[in-house]
Short mmCIF file of C-alpha atoms and ligand atoms in Angstrom, two decimals:
data_model
loop_
_atom_site.label_atom_id
_atom_site.label_comp_id
_atom_site.label_asym_id
_atom_site.label_seq_id
_atom_site.Cartn_x
_atom_site.Cartn_y
_atom_site.Cartn_z
CA MET A 1 41.63 10.65 -127.68
CA THR A 2 42.30 14.17 -128.53
CA LEU A 3 43.95 14.94 -125.07
CA LYS A 4 46.03 11.84 -124.66
CA GLY A 5 48.64 12.17 -121.83
CA ARG A 6 47.80 15.83 -121.35
CA GLU A 7 47.77 17.21 -117.83
CA VAL A 8 44.51 18.96 -116.79
CA VAL A 9 44.15 20.48 -113.15
CA LEU A 10 40.43 21.07 -112.37
CA GLY A 11 39.36 23.23 -109.82
CA VAL A 12 35.95 22.87 -108.32
CA THR A 13 34.33 25.54 -106.18
CA GLY A 14 31.22 25.75 -104.17
CA GLY A 15 28.11 25.97 -106.35
CA ILE A 16 25.28 23.64 -107.45
CA ALA A 17 26.96 23.07 -110.71
CA ALA A 18 29.55 21.25 -109.03
CA TYR A 19 27.76 18.12 -109.95
CA LYS A 20 28.30 18.89 -113.54
CA ALA A 21 32.06 19.07 -112.91
CA ALA A 22 31.96 15.22 -112.49
CA GLU A 23 30.85 15.03 -116.10
CA VAL A 24 33.71 17.36 -116.93
CA VAL A 25 36.25 14.99 -115.45
CA SER A 26 34.69 11.99 -116.98
CA ARG A 27 34.68 13.48 -120.51
CA LEU A 28 38.35 14.78 -120.00
CA ARG A 29 39.40 11.36 -119.16
CA LYS A 30 37.56 9.64 -122.18
CA GLN A 31 39.74 12.13 -124.39
CA GLY A 32 42.88 10.53 -122.54
CA ALA A 33 43.51 13.44 -120.15
CA ASN A 34 45.27 12.89 -116.83
CA VAL A 35 43.07 14.91 -114.48
CA HIS A 36 43.83 16.29 -110.95
CA VAL A 37 40.99 17.80 -108.94
CA ILE A 38 41.36 20.36 -106.24
CA MET A 39 38.05 21.16 -104.42
CA THR A 40 37.42 24.05 -102.19
CA LYS A 41 35.63 23.52 -98.83
CA SER A 42 32.20 24.66 -100.02
CA ALA A 43 32.62 22.49 -103.03
CA MET A 44 32.60 19.42 -100.80
CA GLU A 45 29.23 20.61 -99.37
CA PHE A 46 27.82 20.02 -102.82
CA VAL A 47 29.77 16.69 -104.09
CA GLN A 48 31.88 14.25 -102.17
CA PRO A 49 35.69 14.21 -103.29
CA LEU A 50 35.17 10.27 -103.63
CA THR A 51 33.10 11.20 -106.74
CA PHE A 52 36.10 12.94 -108.24
CA GLU A 53 38.59 10.59 -107.01
CA THR A 54 36.82 7.67 -108.82
CA LEU A 55 36.32 9.53 -111.92
CA SER A 56 39.79 11.05 -112.16
CA ASN A 57 41.64 7.96 -110.71
CA ASN A 58 43.70 10.49 -108.68
CA PRO A 59 43.68 11.60 -105.24
CA VAL A 60 41.61 14.69 -104.89
CA VAL A 61 43.19 17.59 -103.13
CA THR A 62 41.15 19.58 -100.75
CA ASP A 63 42.80 21.15 -98.00
CA THR A 64 46.03 23.17 -97.82
CA PHE A 65 46.76 21.83 -94.32
CA ASP A 66 46.07 18.26 -95.06
CA ARG A 67 49.19 16.28 -93.64
CA ARG A 68 48.72 13.30 -95.86
CA ALA A 69 49.67 15.44 -98.83
CA PRO A 70 52.43 17.91 -97.82
CA TRP A 71 50.90 21.08 -99.23
CA GLU A 72 54.23 22.86 -99.70
CA VAL A 73 55.02 20.19 -102.54
CA GLU A 74 51.46 19.77 -103.54
CA HIS A 75 50.26 23.12 -104.66
CA ILE A 76 53.55 23.93 -106.43
CA SER A 77 53.59 20.31 -108.20
CA LEU A 78 50.22 20.63 -109.44
CA ALA A 79 50.74 24.14 -110.47
CA GLN A 80 53.76 23.30 -112.40
CA ARG A 81 52.29 19.94 -113.79
CA ALA A 82 49.19 21.57 -115.20
CA GLU A 83 49.06 22.05 -119.01
CA VAL A 84 45.59 23.95 -118.42
CA PHE A 85 44.12 25.02 -115.29
CA VAL A 86 40.26 24.91 -115.36
CA ILE A 87 37.75 26.31 -112.82
CA ALA A 88 34.68 24.77 -113.14
CA PRO A 89 32.19 25.91 -111.72
CA ALA A 90 33.82 29.37 -110.95
CA THR A 91 31.73 31.15 -108.23
CA ALA A 92 31.69 34.95 -107.91
CA ASN A 93 33.84 34.52 -104.82
CA MET A 94 36.60 32.56 -106.79
CA LEU A 95 36.50 35.00 -109.52
CA ALA A 96 37.10 37.86 -107.17
CA LYS A 97 39.73 36.06 -105.39
CA MET A 98 41.53 35.34 -108.70
CA ALA A 99 41.22 39.06 -109.71
CA CYS A 100 42.80 40.14 -106.39
CA GLY A 101 45.48 37.51 -106.14
CA ILE A 102 44.26 36.21 -102.80
CA ALA A 103 45.71 32.69 -101.97
CA ASP A 104 44.13 31.52 -98.89
CA ASP A 105 43.15 27.79 -99.67
CA MET A 106 44.66 24.98 -101.89
CA LEU A 107 42.89 25.93 -104.98
CA SER A 108 43.54 29.70 -104.97
CA THR A 109 47.24 29.06 -103.82
CA THR A 110 47.80 26.64 -106.61
CA LEU A 111 46.23 28.78 -109.18
CA LEU A 112 48.09 31.81 -108.10
CA ALA A 113 51.44 29.80 -108.60
CA THR A 114 50.64 28.29 -112.02
CA LYS A 115 51.82 29.61 -115.34
CA ALA A 116 49.55 27.38 -117.27
CA PRO A 117 46.64 28.87 -119.43
CA VAL A 118 43.55 29.42 -117.05
CA LEU A 119 40.10 28.69 -118.26
CA VAL A 120 37.03 29.64 -115.98
CA ALA A 121 33.45 28.23 -116.37
CA PRO A 122 31.50 30.85 -114.34
CA ALA A 123 28.23 29.74 -112.59
CA MET A 124 26.05 31.96 -110.39
CA ASN A 125 22.77 33.63 -109.96
CA THR A 126 22.05 36.11 -112.64
CA GLY A 127 22.25 39.01 -110.04
CA MET A 128 25.67 38.02 -109.00
CA TRP A 129 26.80 37.58 -112.48
CA THR A 130 25.50 41.04 -113.65
CA ALA A 131 26.78 42.81 -110.49
CA ASP A 132 29.39 45.53 -111.29
CA ALA A 133 32.11 43.91 -108.97
CA THR A 134 31.97 40.59 -110.91
CA GLN A 135 31.94 42.09 -114.27
CA HIS A 136 34.72 44.18 -113.22
CA ASN A 137 36.64 41.19 -111.91
CA MET A 138 35.85 39.40 -115.39
CA GLU A 139 37.48 42.40 -117.20
CA VAL A 140 40.38 42.07 -114.89
CA LEU A 141 40.94 38.30 -115.57
CA ARG A 142 40.30 38.61 -119.25
CA SER A 143 42.86 41.30 -119.61
CA ARG A 144 45.18 38.89 -117.95
CA GLY A 145 44.62 36.39 -120.55
CA VAL A 146 42.18 34.15 -118.42
CA GLN A 147 39.87 32.46 -120.86
CA VAL A 148 36.20 32.30 -120.17
CA VAL A 149 33.54 29.74 -121.27
CA GLY A 150 30.01 30.87 -120.64
CA PRO A 151 28.05 31.40 -118.54
CA GLY A 152 24.96 30.34 -120.53
CA ALA A 153 21.39 31.57 -119.97
CA GLY A 154 18.59 29.57 -118.68
CA PHE A 155 16.66 28.31 -115.72
CA LEU A 156 18.98 28.53 -112.67
CA ALA A 157 18.83 26.43 -109.51
CA CYS A 158 17.86 29.59 -107.57
CA GLY A 159 14.72 29.71 -109.68
CA ASP A 160 15.84 32.69 -111.71
CA VAL A 161 15.90 32.59 -115.55
CA GLY A 162 18.82 34.36 -117.09
CA SER A 163 22.60 34.49 -117.48
CA GLY A 164 24.69 32.56 -114.91
CA ARG A 165 24.31 28.96 -115.92
CA MET A 166 27.50 27.02 -116.30
CA SER A 167 28.40 25.96 -119.69
CA GLU A 168 27.58 22.29 -120.51
CA PRO A 169 30.41 19.88 -119.75
CA GLN A 170 31.11 19.27 -123.70
CA GLU A 171 31.49 23.01 -124.16
CA ILE A 172 33.99 23.13 -121.27
CA VAL A 173 35.84 20.13 -122.58
CA ALA A 174 35.68 21.77 -126.09
CA ALA A 175 37.40 24.91 -124.81
CA VAL A 176 40.05 22.79 -122.94
CA GLU A 177 40.73 20.87 -126.51
CA ASN A 178 40.92 24.33 -128.04
CA ILE A 179 43.44 25.49 -125.60
CA LEU A 180 45.51 22.41 -125.69
CA ASN A 181 45.17 21.81 -129.50
CA PRO A 182 44.51 25.12 -131.05
CA LYS A 183 42.43 24.85 -134.25
CA LEU A 184 44.62 26.58 -136.78
CA ASP A 185 41.96 25.78 -139.73
CA MET A 186 42.16 29.51 -140.78
CA ALA A 187 45.99 29.86 -140.97
CA GLY A 188 46.91 31.58 -144.22
CA LEU A 189 43.78 33.50 -144.52
CA LYS A 190 43.60 37.32 -144.30
CA VAL A 191 40.40 38.21 -142.60
CA MET A 192 38.81 41.86 -142.25
CA VAL A 193 36.07 42.24 -139.63
CA THR A 194 34.13 45.56 -139.03
CA ALA A 195 32.83 46.48 -135.76
CA GLY A 196 31.14 48.96 -133.59
CA ALA A 197 29.07 52.11 -134.25
CA THR A 198 29.80 54.89 -136.74
CA ARG A 199 29.24 58.50 -135.61
CA GLU A 200 27.87 61.15 -137.95
CA ARG A 201 28.79 64.50 -136.72
CA LEU A 202 26.43 67.50 -136.64
CA ASP A 203 28.85 69.95 -135.13
CA PRO A 204 32.09 69.52 -133.11
CA VAL A 205 30.32 68.42 -129.95
CA ARG A 206 27.28 66.50 -131.21
CA TYR A 207 26.76 63.47 -133.45
CA MET A 208 24.21 60.70 -134.25
CA THR A 209 25.19 57.12 -133.45
CA ASN A 210 23.67 53.85 -132.28
CA ASP A 211 24.27 51.41 -129.42
CA SER A 212 26.78 48.89 -131.17
CA SER A 213 29.40 48.14 -128.51
CA GLY A 214 31.89 46.23 -130.93
CA LYS A 215 31.37 42.97 -128.96
CA MET A 216 30.19 40.93 -131.84
CA GLY A 217 32.78 42.23 -134.29
CA PHE A 218 35.63 41.85 -131.87
CA ALA A 219 34.50 38.26 -130.72
CA ILE A 220 34.73 37.21 -134.56
CA ALA A 221 38.11 38.98 -134.81
CA GLU A 222 39.35 37.35 -131.71
CA ALA A 223 38.04 33.96 -132.74
CA ALA A 224 39.59 34.30 -136.21
CA LYS A 225 43.01 35.23 -134.89
CA ASN A 226 42.95 32.30 -132.44
CA ARG A 227 42.23 29.96 -135.57
CA GLY A 228 45.40 31.22 -137.33
CA ALA A 229 43.98 34.07 -139.64
CA GLN A 230 45.83 37.24 -140.00
CA VAL A 231 43.01 39.77 -138.94
CA THR A 232 42.19 43.44 -139.69
CA VAL A 233 39.35 45.18 -137.60
CA VAL A 234 37.99 48.32 -138.99
CA ALA A 235 36.19 49.64 -135.83
CA GLY A 236 34.12 52.73 -135.26
CA ALA A 237 33.12 53.76 -131.62
CA THR A 238 33.32 50.68 -129.40
CA THR A 239 33.07 50.24 -125.63
CA ALA A 240 34.10 46.43 -125.85
CA LYS A 241 37.73 45.23 -124.98
CA GLU A 242 40.02 45.30 -128.07
CA PRO A 243 41.34 42.00 -129.02
CA ASP A 244 44.97 41.34 -128.88
CA GLY A 245 46.97 40.22 -131.80
CA VAL A 246 44.92 41.87 -134.52
CA SER A 247 45.46 45.13 -136.48
CA ILE A 248 42.85 47.70 -135.48
CA VAL A 249 42.05 50.64 -137.85
CA ARG A 250 39.91 53.35 -136.34
CA ILE A 251 37.29 55.22 -138.28
CA GLU A 252 34.28 57.69 -137.26
CA SER A 253 31.79 57.97 -139.90
CA THR A 254 30.28 55.56 -142.43
CA ARG A 255 31.97 57.43 -145.28
CA ASP A 256 35.47 56.68 -143.35
CA LEU A 257 34.21 53.09 -142.99
CA LEU A 258 33.63 52.86 -146.67
CA ALA A 259 37.06 54.47 -147.49
CA ALA A 260 38.98 52.04 -145.10
CA VAL A 261 37.08 48.93 -146.00
CA THR A 262 37.34 49.32 -149.92
CA ALA A 263 40.96 50.17 -149.59
CA ARG A 264 41.75 47.05 -147.83
CA ALA A 265 39.17 44.75 -149.30
CA PRO A 266 41.03 43.38 -152.49
CA GLU A 267 43.68 41.81 -150.55
CA MET A 268 41.35 39.85 -148.06
CA ASP A 269 40.11 36.30 -148.23
CA VAL A 270 37.18 36.97 -145.96
CA ILE A 271 35.44 39.92 -144.87
CA ILE A 272 32.78 39.98 -142.24
CA GLN A 273 30.80 43.25 -141.66
CA ALA A 274 29.39 43.15 -138.14
CA ALA A 275 29.56 47.05 -137.78
CA ALA A 276 26.54 48.98 -137.34
CA PRO A 277 27.21 51.98 -139.79
CA ALA A 278 24.57 55.06 -139.92
CA ASP A 279 22.53 54.80 -143.00
CA TYR A 280 22.14 58.56 -142.86
CA ARG A 281 24.34 61.53 -142.02
CA PHE A 282 23.40 65.31 -141.50
CA SER A 283 23.39 67.25 -144.73
CA VAL A 284 25.32 69.98 -143.36
CA GLN A 285 28.20 69.66 -140.65
CA HIS A 286 28.72 72.75 -138.82
CA ASP A 287 32.33 73.86 -138.10
CA GLN A 288 31.20 75.71 -134.90
CA LYS A 289 28.89 74.46 -132.10
CA MET A 290 25.22 75.18 -133.37
CA LYS A 291 23.58 77.90 -131.00
CA LYS A 292 19.97 77.66 -129.74
CA GLN A 293 17.53 79.62 -131.88
CA SER A 294 15.58 81.42 -129.20
CA GLY A 295 12.78 78.77 -128.89
CA ALA A 296 12.43 78.20 -132.53
CA ALA A 297 12.55 74.44 -133.88
CA ILE A 298 15.29 73.52 -136.01
CA VAL A 299 14.85 71.05 -138.84
CA LEU A 300 17.86 69.07 -139.57
CA GLU A 301 18.18 67.21 -142.79
CA LEU A 302 19.45 63.76 -143.37
CA VAL A 303 20.97 62.37 -146.42
CA GLU A 304 21.64 58.71 -147.24
CA ASN A 305 25.23 57.33 -146.57
CA PRO A 306 26.83 54.88 -148.89
CA ASP A 307 26.21 51.15 -148.21
CA VAL A 308 29.65 49.88 -147.48
CA ALA A 309 28.74 46.29 -147.68
CA ALA A 310 27.12 46.68 -151.13
CA ALA A 311 30.25 48.65 -152.28
CA VAL A 312 32.17 45.59 -151.16
CA GLY A 313 29.87 43.08 -152.81
CA GLN A 314 30.28 45.07 -156.02
CA MET A 315 34.00 44.78 -156.06
CA LYS A 316 34.07 41.13 -154.93
CA LYS A 317 36.81 39.08 -156.27
CA PRO A 318 36.72 35.32 -157.01
CA GLY A 319 37.73 33.36 -154.02
CA GLN A 320 36.46 35.97 -151.49
CA THR A 321 33.89 35.18 -148.81
CA LEU A 322 31.75 38.03 -147.93
CA VAL A 323 29.58 37.88 -144.70
CA GLY A 324 27.03 40.56 -143.69
CA PHE A 325 24.84 40.95 -140.57
CA ALA A 326 21.09 41.97 -140.57
CA ALA A 327 19.90 43.88 -137.62
CA GLU A 328 16.25 43.61 -137.72
CA THR A 329 13.18 44.36 -135.32
CA GLU A 330 10.62 42.72 -137.89
CA ASN A 331 10.40 40.35 -140.85
CA LEU A 332 13.95 39.02 -139.77
CA MET A 333 14.31 36.41 -142.36
CA GLU A 334 12.71 38.22 -145.44
CA ASN A 335 14.77 41.27 -144.68
CA ALA A 336 18.00 39.18 -144.16
CA ALA A 337 17.36 37.49 -147.54
CA ARG A 338 16.98 40.59 -149.33
CA LYS A 339 20.15 41.94 -148.01
CA LEU A 340 22.04 38.68 -148.67
CA ASP A 341 21.30 39.28 -152.33
CA LYS A 342 21.33 43.16 -152.59
CA LYS A 343 24.76 43.20 -151.14
CA ASN A 344 26.17 40.12 -152.92
CA LEU A 345 27.08 38.40 -149.73
CA ASP A 346 27.76 34.73 -149.35
CA MET A 347 26.22 34.47 -145.83
CA ILE A 348 24.14 36.84 -143.67
CA VAL A 349 23.87 36.60 -139.91
CA ALA A 350 20.30 37.54 -139.24
CA ASN A 351 19.65 38.86 -135.56
CA ASP A 352 16.53 40.28 -134.24
CA VAL A 353 17.85 42.98 -132.09
CA SER A 354 14.52 43.46 -130.17
CA ARG A 355 14.77 40.04 -128.50
CA PRO A 356 16.33 39.97 -125.03
CA GLY A 357 19.95 38.56 -124.97
CA ALA A 358 20.33 39.45 -128.73
CA GLY A 359 21.85 42.22 -130.63
CA PHE A 360 23.42 45.52 -129.39
CA ASN A 361 25.70 45.72 -126.27
CA VAL A 362 24.96 42.42 -124.72
CA ASP A 363 27.41 39.50 -124.34
CA THR A 364 25.07 37.05 -126.08
CA ASN A 365 23.33 36.95 -129.42
CA ILE A 366 20.54 34.76 -131.14
CA ALA A 367 20.97 34.46 -134.84
CA THR A 368 20.26 32.58 -138.05
CA LEU A 369 23.38 32.10 -140.36
CA LEU A 370 21.72 32.25 -143.75
CA THR A 371 23.39 31.28 -147.00
CA ARG A 372 22.04 30.46 -150.46
CA LYS A 373 22.34 26.79 -149.58
CA GLY A 374 20.29 26.73 -146.34
CA SER A 375 20.41 28.19 -142.78
CA VAL A 376 21.91 27.24 -139.37
CA GLU A 377 20.03 28.36 -136.30
CA CYS A 378 22.22 29.71 -133.23
CA PRO A 379 20.02 29.85 -130.34
CA LEU A 380 20.95 32.27 -127.39
CA GLN A 381 24.64 31.91 -126.72
CA GLN A 382 27.71 33.91 -126.06
CA LYS A 383 28.95 36.12 -128.79
CA ALA A 384 32.36 34.30 -128.68
CA GLU A 385 30.49 31.09 -129.42
CA LEU A 386 28.43 32.44 -132.12
CA ALA A 387 31.83 33.83 -133.56
CA GLN A 388 33.11 30.14 -133.93
CA ARG A 389 29.82 29.03 -135.53
CA ILE A 390 30.09 32.07 -138.17
CA LEU A 391 33.82 30.95 -138.76
CA ASP A 392 32.90 27.22 -139.23
CA GLN A 393 30.24 28.19 -141.84
CA VAL A 394 32.84 30.39 -143.61
CA LEU A 395 35.08 27.59 -143.90
CA GLU A 396 32.11 25.31 -145.10
CA LEU A 397 31.60 27.82 -147.89
CA ARG A 398 35.10 27.96 -148.78
CA LYS A 399 35.38 24.31 -149.41
O1 LIG B 1 28.50 45.69 -131.41
P1 LIG B 1 27.50 44.84 -130.61
O2 LIG B 1 26.88 45.73 -129.30
O3 LIG B 1 28.08 43.55 -130.27
O4 LIG B 1 26.26 44.54 -131.45
C1 LIG B 1 26.28 43.61 -132.44
C2 LIG B 1 25.26 44.24 -133.77
C3 LIG B 1 23.81 44.22 -133.24
C4 LIG B 1 25.79 45.56 -134.11
C5 LIG B 1 25.63 43.10 -134.87
O5 LIG B 1 25.02 41.87 -134.40
C6 LIG B 1 24.85 43.54 -136.11
O6 LIG B 1 23.57 43.06 -136.37
N1 LIG B 1 25.48 44.48 -137.04
C7 LIG B 1 24.91 44.81 -138.15
C8 LIG B 1 24.25 46.10 -137.90
C9 LIG B 1 23.58 46.69 -138.88
O7 LIG B 1 24.10 47.83 -139.51
O8 LIG B 1 22.77 46.11 -139.75
P2 LIG B 1 21.71 46.45 -140.91
O9 LIG B 1 20.85 45.54 -141.26
O10 LIG B 1 21.36 47.87 -140.89
O11 LIG B 1 23.07 46.39 -142.14
C10 LIG B 1 23.15 45.09 -142.88
C11 LIG B 1 24.56 44.84 -143.28
O12 LIG B 1 25.20 46.03 -144.10
C12 LIG B 1 25.54 44.87 -141.95
O13 LIG B 1 26.53 44.04 -142.40
C13 LIG B 1 25.99 46.33 -141.95
O14 LIG B 1 27.42 46.29 -141.55
C14 LIG B 1 26.16 46.85 -143.48
N2 LIG B 1 25.88 48.02 -143.55
C15 LIG B 1 24.85 48.89 -143.16
C16 LIG B 1 24.69 50.20 -143.49
C17 LIG B 1 25.58 50.87 -144.38
N3 LIG B 1 25.39 52.08 -144.56
N4 LIG B 1 26.71 50.15 -144.69
C18 LIG B 1 26.77 48.96 -144.50
O15 LIG B 1 27.81 48.26 -144.86
#
């Protein structure tokens, strides 16, 4: 009964996944939560309020103008009573209304009035989820502290296969538990995470880089911070939103990364290297913009960069846990196992970056967490979820 006596308001909006919200209510109740359901008109096209009334053992609020439940009181009282406000499923329309502060029905009105943490479980067709407008709305909501669970990927009711499937009820309930009873199992630990791409300059306007967005590293940093760790991120070029509440050190090249990471490594308990540092740099960096050579070919020489993870491995202190990543396009596990040893890591996160939904610049990843004791498979999932699995394994290793 991890949620005994806790007050959860669940908003159900109009998508086929509304039927799964019934299981969310049931699981929340089994954990002892007091659940209040608010349904939109379209949600009622998919599931009857009676289902939620029966499962929650509370009246279901459906309409702002229902005279049986005076809305002036109802929407404010539920907004105030909520310890967490969950929207599952959250349609593209609902997310857009939330991003704009539109309050035109009972659910959106109550949501606008609440001061409780808000968790959304988006569910929609892949095209709608990936639409610029929806992604922009998600950015706005995330920047306001709205927490997001999913969506997962898979076979969708519309026949598409892709991202947009509502997270499973147990994942939503786990996210609620995490909000109401945050796991502080990393309290007291100092964690350093590397993220993003390094840039190797050729001249003042040109450089060599890669597609790393920083999403993976930032997700790990955010998760470690939420679990109580004191987090430092050493980041190259990134496009992902920076996590709040962590210290961020910006670097440009692999040699900058080496300096920043090795300077801080001795004081860290856990170091997780998700950055994609360039293995090579130009042997000459020009001070001025290079000019064209009247049609003649230019040969640029590359020299090898230092291996930051290997350097950290060499200076490893007792009690430290070192985690690296292996970004591969072939022979994933053989290459990852070799890097685990060569860089003196405790764990390596092997990701085949040629697989759809894995690797660079996407919100999801597919990975195998390889240690000297065995491996854990992490099928296609949000980087935020993978970050939690990586941290779970780090804590296992530290036992
Ligand atoms: O940032 P995202 O868009 O979310 O993408 C995530 C990711 C694909 C970048 C991430 O999941 C990932 O795989 N990061 C490692 C990328 C990489 O450089 O892999 P690698 O196999 O070349 O390197 C192995 C390990 O050594 C890595 O921990 C890397 O940080 C480190 N390394 C590599 C080269 C180098 N010169 N110094 C290093 O420390």
